[in-house]
Amino acid sequence: MFGPAITRNLRSGLLGACSVVLVLAGAPTAVRVVAEVDPLTAPYELVPFSGEDTLRDFVALHLNDPDLWPTVLRINEMASVAELSAGTVLQMPVQQVALADDALAVSLLAIQRATAEGARLFAPTEIGNAITDRDTAVEQRGEGEWRQVVDYAGSATDHADKAFEIAVAQRDRAAEALITDIHGRVEGRDPAEASWSDRSLDDILVEFERLRTLTNSTTQVTFRDLSRLRLNPNSNATIQRMRSDPLTGKEVTKVSLQSGDFYALLNQLSDQDSFEIDVPGIQTTTESDDFWIKKEEDSALFVNYDTAALDIEAGSEKVSLGQDEGVVITDAGVAVRAEVLDRTLLSTPKNDAEVFGRGVDLAWQMFPEASGYWFEVAADPGFNRMITTEWGVKDTAFRVDALTPGVHFWRVAALDKLGLPGKWSEARAFELRIDETPPFLTLLSPSDGMVIEAETVEVLGAAEADAVLSLNGAPVTIGADGSFVVQAALAAGENPLVLVALDAAGNRSEKRRNVTYVPRVNVEITLDAGLARAGDVLVSRNAEMTILAATTAQPGLEAVLRNAVGAEVGHTRISAGGQLAITVPVTTEPQSLNVEILSLGGAVMGAAAFTVMLDNEAPQIVLDVPPPRATSDGTLDLTGMIGDAVALRLDGKPLEVFDDFFATQIALLPGPNVFELRAEDAAGNVGVLAVETLFDLEAPAISRAEMTRPEGADGPIEIVVEATDASGLRQAAPYLVEVGDAEFEGYLRCDSRAGICRASLPPTAGAMSLIEVVVQDYAGNEAFR
């Protein structure tokens, strides 16, 4: 075992900085330069991803821990494994993980060393802090916080070293007991207390102290020699005597059980040690290290699991129990002995299994002679930290909920018809994990919406190697590298393909594809009756024309456009509902074209011939009178000519046309009014005219009107008026002013954009007065000032 100094030296060596030594040649004296490098912040190692292994295997190879694969993805800023490919160079925290793991190993060694010296009993706070800090370090390791791992692991080592020193110093204390585990509610009553009070973890128990457990509660009492008594639910016991003779080293312990039951594991009693159990009316002495006692209303039950004897005396009745023997002693003194039942065989979960979620389903094999079962779940393999215990379970299965993530241990004992518990089963471990990450799943082919002629399609992709994969409910085998390939049978028409991957935690990933199976058949093509025609010729206003047609062909099939000599000039695919749309080139000369629909294999399934010609002259819209820029009239009359147009619309609404003439009246709304006239000829050519006017009933708003002599009393006079209006200000605004005894009139010049009207008068002496100014907008509204 390492001493404290050795443990500290191990830890201090973990973060020894890397030194870079440079010797400068040619100098009279060599100069040594040492650069300290923090290994935790050193650059990550660059390692190319082979692509031959899963990411878990790759991470396990380089970091010795496959569960660090999410951390590697996060370091490399990747959202999922799907972004990985062979040859991708990954940043791998090889040095950082090694330092973190070394720190964790040192802290574990220190904790184990302190625990072996009794730190859980004599220094519970320090050893508890050590364990907490180390657990935090383990959590930080999963987050990739390497410095936090080393810091918390170092703190754990410090706490463990201190706990070791305290435990060594306390080994010679007077005899006393300690509550080392509590599950539920436990109450105690020491000789100085008048009533029961709650007991907590690490409370010290003294002689003549009473202890009781309530429903669904258990507690463990550990004595100075690390002997343990576990009180099960609804039990009541008194620690009557705890004595230690410093001269002889003899330990004397006596416990009285008033009701309920307890399980005892003594620490190899020596010839000088004595452990007595007192049940009302019954005296018990023992050399056994492993036994169970229960006090019922009219009887007491004893079971000895050790090779050493358990001696019982009830009145004149004396019973000595050997290994795996039990007895029921009634208040009348009648004793019924029995061999206890053999070990119960556990079923599920398997030993060291991973269990996902917040609970676990425990199951064991039926024992023919059993009247019930007793099972325990603990947080440690010694069952010192009990999580749950159930007595008298009738079924061979039980679900335990509300568990925390981590490693748990469980065991079962069969109860015989006398109520005596048999041998404990093997103790199994399971690790409870919270995993809410869906398993990796990618589907490479087929593509969604694919249309094919074959009766089967190849489904190819990759999934998490440990996942359970199914295609439309049928199982799919995943290769060792995570790849899979399977042939899926198709029916005519649309076929949904649903891939589902489930991991051990029940997380689900799903990929869906729809493929359409179209058997090859002859199809019909019918040109759209709404296409612009001049006789039998299709006409277009552009150099290209979109031909619309309906066909009996399945969606997704290819349509090819060919000219008169059979050369391909365009292609498209049939859309949903058997619709075909293809753009063809047109010229002023008629051109013969042919559209063919091809099967997936390239065969012609149907064809249609047609002729197209260019007509790209749009009709012109000419208004008789252009609309005013602004008006105060609530209606606007529009009349004009539309040339060869056959239809006219105003803002999308049809207008009546008289040959090539139209006339309409439009109601205006306050503010800007914009209208669109659209004329269309038979070929689809469209002429568009935008009509704009402002319906303005508001006079301009004059915000300032003043006369000033900006150059002084002898200078010229300036008239400034500020005004705003939605339709804009007219350029001239008449004014009338008085200066001294003279009147002046004229026009201000208005800048509509700036909203300012100005005029200047020659220097004139006398008082100034702005008698009137009239500002007009383009709608004819006037403002006076």
JSON list of N, CA, C and O in Angstrom, two decimals, residues 282-315:
[
{"chain": "A", "resi": 282, "resn": "ILE", "atom": "N", "xyz": [-35.28, -15.09, 25.10]},
{"chain": "A", "resi": 282, "resn": "ILE", "atom": "CA", "xyz": [-34.31, -15.96, 24.42]},
{"chain": "A", "resi": 282, "resn": "ILE", "atom": "C", "xyz": [-32.94, -15.31, 24.50]},
{"chain": "A", "resi": 282, "resn": "ILE", "atom": "O", "xyz": [-32.81, -14.11, 24.23]},
{"chain": "A", "resi": 283, "resn": "GLN", "atom": "N", "xyz": [-31.93, -16.10, 24.89]},
{"chain": "A", "resi": 283, "resn": "GLN", "atom": "CA", "xyz": [-30.56, -15.61, 24.90]},
{"chain": "A", "resi": 283, "resn": "GLN", "atom": "C", "xyz": [-29.78, -16.31, 23.79]},
{"chain": "A", "resi": 283, "resn": "GLN", "atom": "O", "xyz": [-29.92, -17.51, 23.59]},
{"chain": "A", "resi": 284, "resn": "THR", "atom": "N", "xyz": [-28.95, -15.53, 23.10]},
{"chain": "A", "resi": 284, "resn": "THR", "atom": "CA", "xyz": [-28.20, -16.07, 21.97]},
{"chain": "A", "resi": 284, "resn": "THR", "atom": "C", "xyz": [-26.75, -15.63, 22.08]},
{"chain": "A", "resi": 284, "resn": "THR", "atom": "O", "xyz": [-26.46, -14.45, 22.30]},
{"chain": "A", "resi": 285, "resn": "THR", "atom": "N", "xyz": [-25.86, -16.58, 21.95]},
{"chain": "A", "resi": 285, "resn": "THR", "atom": "CA", "xyz": [-24.44, -16.29, 21.81]},
{"chain": "A", "resi": 285, "resn": "THR", "atom": "C", "xyz": [-23.97, -16.94, 20.53]},
{"chain": "A", "resi": 285, "resn": "THR", "atom": "O", "xyz": [-24.53, -17.95, 20.09]},
{"chain": "A", "resi": 286, "resn": "THR", "atom": "N", "xyz": [-22.93, -16.37, 19.95]},
{"chain": "A", "resi": 286, "resn": "THR", "atom": "CA", "xyz": [-22.57, -16.88, 18.64]},
{"chain": "A", "resi": 286, "resn": "THR", "atom": "C", "xyz": [-21.09, -16.72, 18.35]},
{"chain": "A", "resi": 286, "resn": "THR", "atom": "O", "xyz": [-20.44, -15.80, 18.86]},
{"chain": "A", "resi": 287, "resn": "GLU", "atom": "N", "xyz": [-20.59, -17.64, 17.61]},
{"chain": "A", "resi": 287, "resn": "GLU", "atom": "CA", "xyz": [-19.29, -17.52, 16.96]},
{"chain": "A", "resi": 287, "resn": "GLU", "atom": "C", "xyz": [-19.49, -17.36, 15.45]},
{"chain": "A", "resi": 287, "resn": "GLU", "atom": "O", "xyz": [-18.53, -17.24, 14.70]},
{"chain": "A", "resi": 288, "resn": "SER", "atom": "N", "xyz": [-20.75, -17.39, 15.05]},
{"chain": "A", "resi": 288, "resn": "SER", "atom": "CA", "xyz": [-21.08, -17.25, 13.63]},
{"chain": "A", "resi": 288, "resn": "SER", "atom": "C", "xyz": [-20.83, -15.82, 13.17]},
{"chain": "A", "resi": 288, "resn": "SER", "atom": "O", "xyz": [-21.05, -14.87, 13.92]},
{"chain": "A", "resi": 289, "resn": "ASP", "atom": "N", "xyz": [-20.40, -15.72, 11.94]},
{"chain": "A", "resi": 289, "resn": "ASP", "atom": "CA", "xyz": [-20.19, -14.39, 11.36]},
{"chain": "A", "resi": 289, "resn": "ASP", "atom": "C", "xyz": [-21.32, -13.97, 10.44]},
{"chain": "A", "resi": 289, "resn": "ASP", "atom": "O", "xyz": [-21.32, -12.84, 9.94]},
{"chain": "A", "resi": 290, "resn": "ASP", "atom": "N", "xyz": [-22.29, -14.86, 10.20]},
{"chain": "A", "resi": 290, "resn": "ASP", "atom": "CA", "xyz": [-23.29, -14.60, 9.16]},
{"chain": "A", "resi": 290, "resn": "ASP", "atom": "C", "xyz": [-24.60, -15.25, 9.58]},
{"chain": "A", "resi": 290, "resn": "ASP", "atom": "O", "xyz": [-24.76, -16.48, 9.48]},
{"chain": "A", "resi": 291, "resn": "PHE", "atom": "N", "xyz": [-25.57, -14.45, 10.08]},
{"chain": "A", "resi": 291, "resn": "PHE", "atom": "CA", "xyz": [-26.83, -15.03, 10.54]},
{"chain": "A", "resi": 291, "resn": "PHE", "atom": "C", "xyz": [-27.95, -14.00, 10.43]},
{"chain": "A", "resi": 291, "resn": "PHE", "atom": "O", "xyz": [-27.71, -12.80, 10.22]},
{"chain": "A", "resi": 292, "resn": "TRP", "atom": "N", "xyz": [-29.19, -14.50, 10.59]},
{"chain": "A", "resi": 292, "resn": "TRP", "atom": "CA", "xyz": [-30.40, -13.66, 10.49]},
{"chain": "A", "resi": 292, "resn": "TRP", "atom": "C", "xyz": [-31.33, -14.02, 11.63]},
{"chain": "A", "resi": 292, "resn": "TRP", "atom": "O", "xyz": [-31.47, -15.20, 12.00]},
{"chain": "A", "resi": 293, "resn": "ILE", "atom": "N", "xyz": [-31.97, -13.00, 12.22]},
{"chain": "A", "resi": 293, "resn": "ILE", "atom": "CA", "xyz": [-32.89, -13.20, 13.35]},
{"chain": "A", "resi": 293, "resn": "ILE", "atom": "C", "xyz": [-34.13, -12.35, 13.12]},
{"chain": "A", "resi": 293, "resn": "ILE", "atom": "O", "xyz": [-34.04, -11.20, 12.67]},
{"chain": "A", "resi": 294, "resn": "LYS", "atom": "N", "xyz": [-35.29, -12.93, 13.47]},
{"chain": "A", "resi": 294, "resn": "LYS", "atom": "CA", "xyz": [-36.55, -12.21, 13.34]},
{"chain": "A", "resi": 294, "resn": "LYS", "atom": "C", "xyz": [-37.41, -12.47, 14.57]},
{"chain": "A", "resi": 294, "resn": "LYS", "atom": "O", "xyz": [-37.54, -13.61, 15.02]},
{"chain": "A", "resi": 295, "resn": "LYS", "atom": "N", "xyz": [-38.03, -11.41, 15.11]},
{"chain": "A", "resi": 295, "resn": "LYS", "atom": "CA", "xyz": [-38.94, -11.54, 16.25]},
{"chain": "A", "resi": 295, "resn": "LYS", "atom": "C", "xyz": [-40.35, -11.23, 15.80]},
{"chain": "A", "resi": 295, "resn": "LYS", "atom": "O", "xyz": [-40.65, -10.13, 15.32]},
{"chain": "A", "resi": 296, "resn": "GLU", "atom": "N", "xyz": [-41.20, -12.26, 15.86]},
{"chain": "A", "resi": 296, "resn": "GLU", "atom": "CA", "xyz": [-42.61, -12.07, 15.54]},
{"chain": "A", "resi": 296, "resn": "GLU", "atom": "C", "xyz": [-43.41, -12.01, 16.83]},
{"chain": "A", "resi": 296, "resn": "GLU", "atom": "O", "xyz": [-42.86, -12.10, 17.94]},
{"chain": "A", "resi": 297, "resn": "GLU", "atom": "N", "xyz": [-44.72, -11.88, 16.71]},
{"chain": "A", "resi": 297, "resn": "GLU", "atom": "CA", "xyz": [-45.57, -11.65, 17.89]},
{"chain": "A", "resi": 297, "resn": "GLU", "atom": "C", "xyz": [-45.49, -12.80, 18.87]},
{"chain": "A", "resi": 297, "resn": "GLU", "atom": "O", "xyz": [-45.43, -12.60, 20.09]},
{"chain": "A", "resi": 298, "resn": "ASP", "atom": "N", "xyz": [-45.46, -14.05, 18.40]},
{"chain": "A", "resi": 298, "resn": "ASP", "atom": "CA", "xyz": [-45.48, -15.21, 19.30]},
{"chain": "A", "resi": 298, "resn": "ASP", "atom": "C", "xyz": [-44.34, -16.18, 19.04]},
{"chain": "A", "resi": 298, "resn": "ASP", "atom": "O", "xyz": [-44.37, -17.32, 19.48]},
{"chain": "A", "resi": 299, "resn": "SER", "atom": "N", "xyz": [-43.30, -15.73, 18.31]},
{"chain": "A", "resi": 299, "resn": "SER", "atom": "CA", "xyz": [-42.20, -16.65, 18.01]},
{"chain": "A", "resi": 299, "resn": "SER", "atom": "C", "xyz": [-40.97, -15.86, 17.60]},
{"chain": "A", "resi": 299, "resn": "SER", "atom": "O", "xyz": [-41.05, -14.64, 17.36]},
{"chain": "A", "resi": 300, "resn": "ALA", "atom": "N", "xyz": [-39.86, -16.58, 17.53]},
{"chain": "A", "resi": 300, "resn": "ALA", "atom": "CA", "xyz": [-38.61, -16.00, 17.05]},
{"chain": "A", "resi": 300, "resn": "ALA", "atom": "C", "xyz": [-38.01, -16.95, 16.03]},
{"chain": "A", "resi": 300, "resn": "ALA", "atom": "O", "xyz": [-38.05, -18.17, 16.20]},
{"chain": "A", "resi": 301, "resn": "LEU", "atom": "N", "xyz": [-37.44, -16.40, 14.98]},
{"chain": "A", "resi": 301, "resn": "LEU", "atom": "CA", "xyz": [-36.88, -17.19, 13.88]},
{"chain": "A", "resi": 301, "resn": "LEU", "atom": "C", "xyz": [-35.38, -16.89, 13.79]},
{"chain": "A", "resi": 301, "resn": "LEU", "atom": "O", "xyz": [-34.96, -15.73, 13.88]},
{"chain": "A", "resi": 302, "resn": "PHE", "atom": "N", "xyz": [-34.57, -17.96, 13.59]},
{"chain": "A", "resi": 302, "resn": "PHE", "atom": "CA", "xyz": [-33.13, -17.82, 13.51]},
{"chain": "A", "resi": 302, "resn": "PHE", "atom": "C", "xyz": [-32.63, -18.62, 12.31]},
{"chain": "A", "resi": 302, "resn": "PHE", "atom": "O", "xyz": [-33.11, -19.73, 12.05]},
{"chain": "A", "resi": 303, "resn": "VAL", "atom": "N", "xyz": [-31.66, -18.07, 11.60]},
{"chain": "A", "resi": 303, "resn": "VAL", "atom": "CA", "xyz": [-30.99, -18.79, 10.51]},
{"chain": "A", "resi": 303, "resn": "VAL", "atom": "C", "xyz": [-29.50, -18.50, 10.62]},
{"chain": "A", "resi": 303, "resn": "VAL", "atom": "O", "xyz": [-29.09, -17.34, 10.78]},
{"chain": "A", "resi": 304, "resn": "ASN", "atom": "N", "xyz": [-28.70, -19.57, 10.55]},
{"chain": "A", "resi": 304, "resn": "ASN", "atom": "CA", "xyz": [-27.24, -19.43, 10.59]},
{"chain": "A", "resi": 304, "resn": "ASN", "atom": "C", "xyz": [-26.69, -19.84, 9.22]},
{"chain": "A", "resi": 304, "resn": "ASN", "atom": "O", "xyz": [-26.96, -20.94, 8.74]},
{"chain": "A", "resi": 305, "resn": "TYR", "atom": "N", "xyz": [-25.91, -18.92, 8.59]},
{"chain": "A", "resi": 305, "resn": "TYR", "atom": "CA", "xyz": [-25.33, -19.22, 7.28]},
{"chain": "A", "resi": 305, "resn": "TYR", "atom": "C", "xyz": [-23.85, -19.56, 7.36]},
{"chain": "A", "resi": 305, "resn": "TYR", "atom": "O", "xyz": [-23.22, -19.83, 6.34]},
{"chain": "A", "resi": 306, "resn": "ASP", "atom": "N", "xyz": [-23.27, -19.51, 8.59]},
{"chain": "A", "resi": 306, "resn": "ASP", "atom": "CA", "xyz": [-21.82, -19.67, 8.75]},
{"chain": "A", "resi": 306, "resn": "ASP", "atom": "C", "xyz": [-21.52, -21.09, 9.24]},
{"chain": "A", "resi": 306, "resn": "ASP", "atom": "O", "xyz": [-22.39, -21.81, 9.76]},
{"chain": "A", "resi": 307, "resn": "THR", "atom": "N", "xyz": [-20.25, -21.48, 9.10]},
{"chain": "A", "resi": 307, "resn": "THR", "atom": "CA", "xyz": [-19.83, -22.79, 9.60]},
{"chain": "A", "resi": 307, "resn": "THR", "atom": "C", "xyz": [-19.78, -22.80, 11.12]},
{"chain": "A", "resi": 307, "resn": "THR", "atom": "O", "xyz": [-19.97, -23.86, 11.74]},
{"chain": "A", "resi": 308, "resn": "ALA", "atom": "N", "xyz": [-19.49, -21.64, 11.72]},
{"chain": "A", "resi": 308, "resn": "ALA", "atom": "CA", "xyz": [-19.48, -21.56, 13.18]},
{"chain": "A", "resi": 308, "resn": "ALA", "atom": "C", "xyz": [-20.91, -21.60, 13.72]},
{"chain": "A", "resi": 308, "resn": "ALA", "atom": "O", "xyz": [-21.87, -21.23, 13.03]},
{"chain": "A", "resi": 309, "resn": "ALA", "atom": "N", "xyz": [-21.05, -22.05, 14.98]},
{"chain": "A", "resi": 309, "resn": "ALA", "atom": "CA", "xyz": [-22.38, -22.30, 15.55]},
{"chain": "A", "resi": 309, "resn": "ALA", "atom": "C", "xyz": [-23.05, -21.02, 16.01]},
{"chain": "A", "resi": 309, "resn": "ALA", "atom": "O", "xyz": [-22.40, -20.02, 16.36]},
{"chain": "A", "resi": 310, "resn": "LEU", "atom": "N", "xyz": [-24.39, -21.08, 16.01]},
{"chain": "A", "resi": 310, "resn": "LEU", "atom": "CA", "xyz": [-25.23, -20.04, 16.59]},
{"chain": "A", "resi": 310, "resn": "LEU", "atom": "C", "xyz": [-26.00, -20.72, 17.72]},
{"chain": "A", "resi": 310, "resn": "LEU", "atom": "O", "xyz": [-26.88, -21.56, 17.45]},
{"chain": "A", "resi": 311, "resn": "ASP", "atom": "N", "xyz": [-25.67, -20.40, 18.98]},
{"chain": "A", "resi": 311, "resn": "ASP", "atom": "CA", "xyz": [-26.26, -21.08, 20.14]},
{"chain": "A", "resi": 311, "resn": "ASP", "atom": "C", "xyz": [-27.42, -20.27, 20.68]},
{"chain": "A", "resi": 311, "resn": "ASP", "atom": "O", "xyz": [-27.30, -19.07, 20.95]},
{"chain": "A", "resi": 312, "resn": "ILE", "atom": "N", "xyz": [-28.56, -20.96, 20.89]},
{"chain": "A", "resi": 312, "resn": "ILE", "atom": "CA", "xyz": [-29.80, -20.32, 21.30]},
{"chain": "A", "resi": 312, "resn": "ILE", "atom": "C", "xyz": [-30.31, -21.03, 22.55]},
{"chain": "A", "resi": 312, "resn": "ILE", "atom": "O", "xyz": [-30.36, -22.28, 22.61]},
{"chain": "A", "resi": 313, "resn": "GLU", "atom": "N", "xyz": [-30.75, -20.24, 23.55]},
{"chain": "A", "resi": 313, "resn": "GLU", "atom": "CA", "xyz": [-31.29, -20.80, 24.78]},
{"chain": "A", "resi": 313, "resn": "GLU", "atom": "C", "xyz": [-32.60, -20.12, 25.11]},
{"chain": "A", "resi": 313, "resn": "GLU", "atom": "O", "xyz": [-32.64, -18.90, 25.29]},
{"chain": "A", "resi": 314, "resn": "ALA", "atom": "N", "xyz": [-33.69, -20.92, 25.13]},
{"chain": "A", "resi": 314, "resn": "ALA", "atom": "CA", "xyz": [-35.02, -20.40, 25.45]},
{"chain": "A", "resi": 314, "resn": "ALA", "atom": "C", "xyz": [-35.60, -21.27, 26.56]},
{"chain": "A", "resi": 314, "resn": "ALA", "atom": "O", "xyz": [-36.09, -22.38, 26.31]},
{"chain": "A", "resi": 315, "resn": "GLY", "atom": "N", "xyz": [-35.52, -20.80, 27.79]},
{"chain": "A", "resi": 315, "resn": "GLY", "atom": "CA", "xyz": [-35.95, -21.61, 28.93]},
{"chain": "A", "resi": 315, "resn": "GLY", "atom": "C", "xyz": [-35.05, -22.83, 29.04]},
{"chain": "A", "resi": 315, "resn": "GLY", "atom": "O", "xyz": [-33.82, -22.74, 29.11]}
]
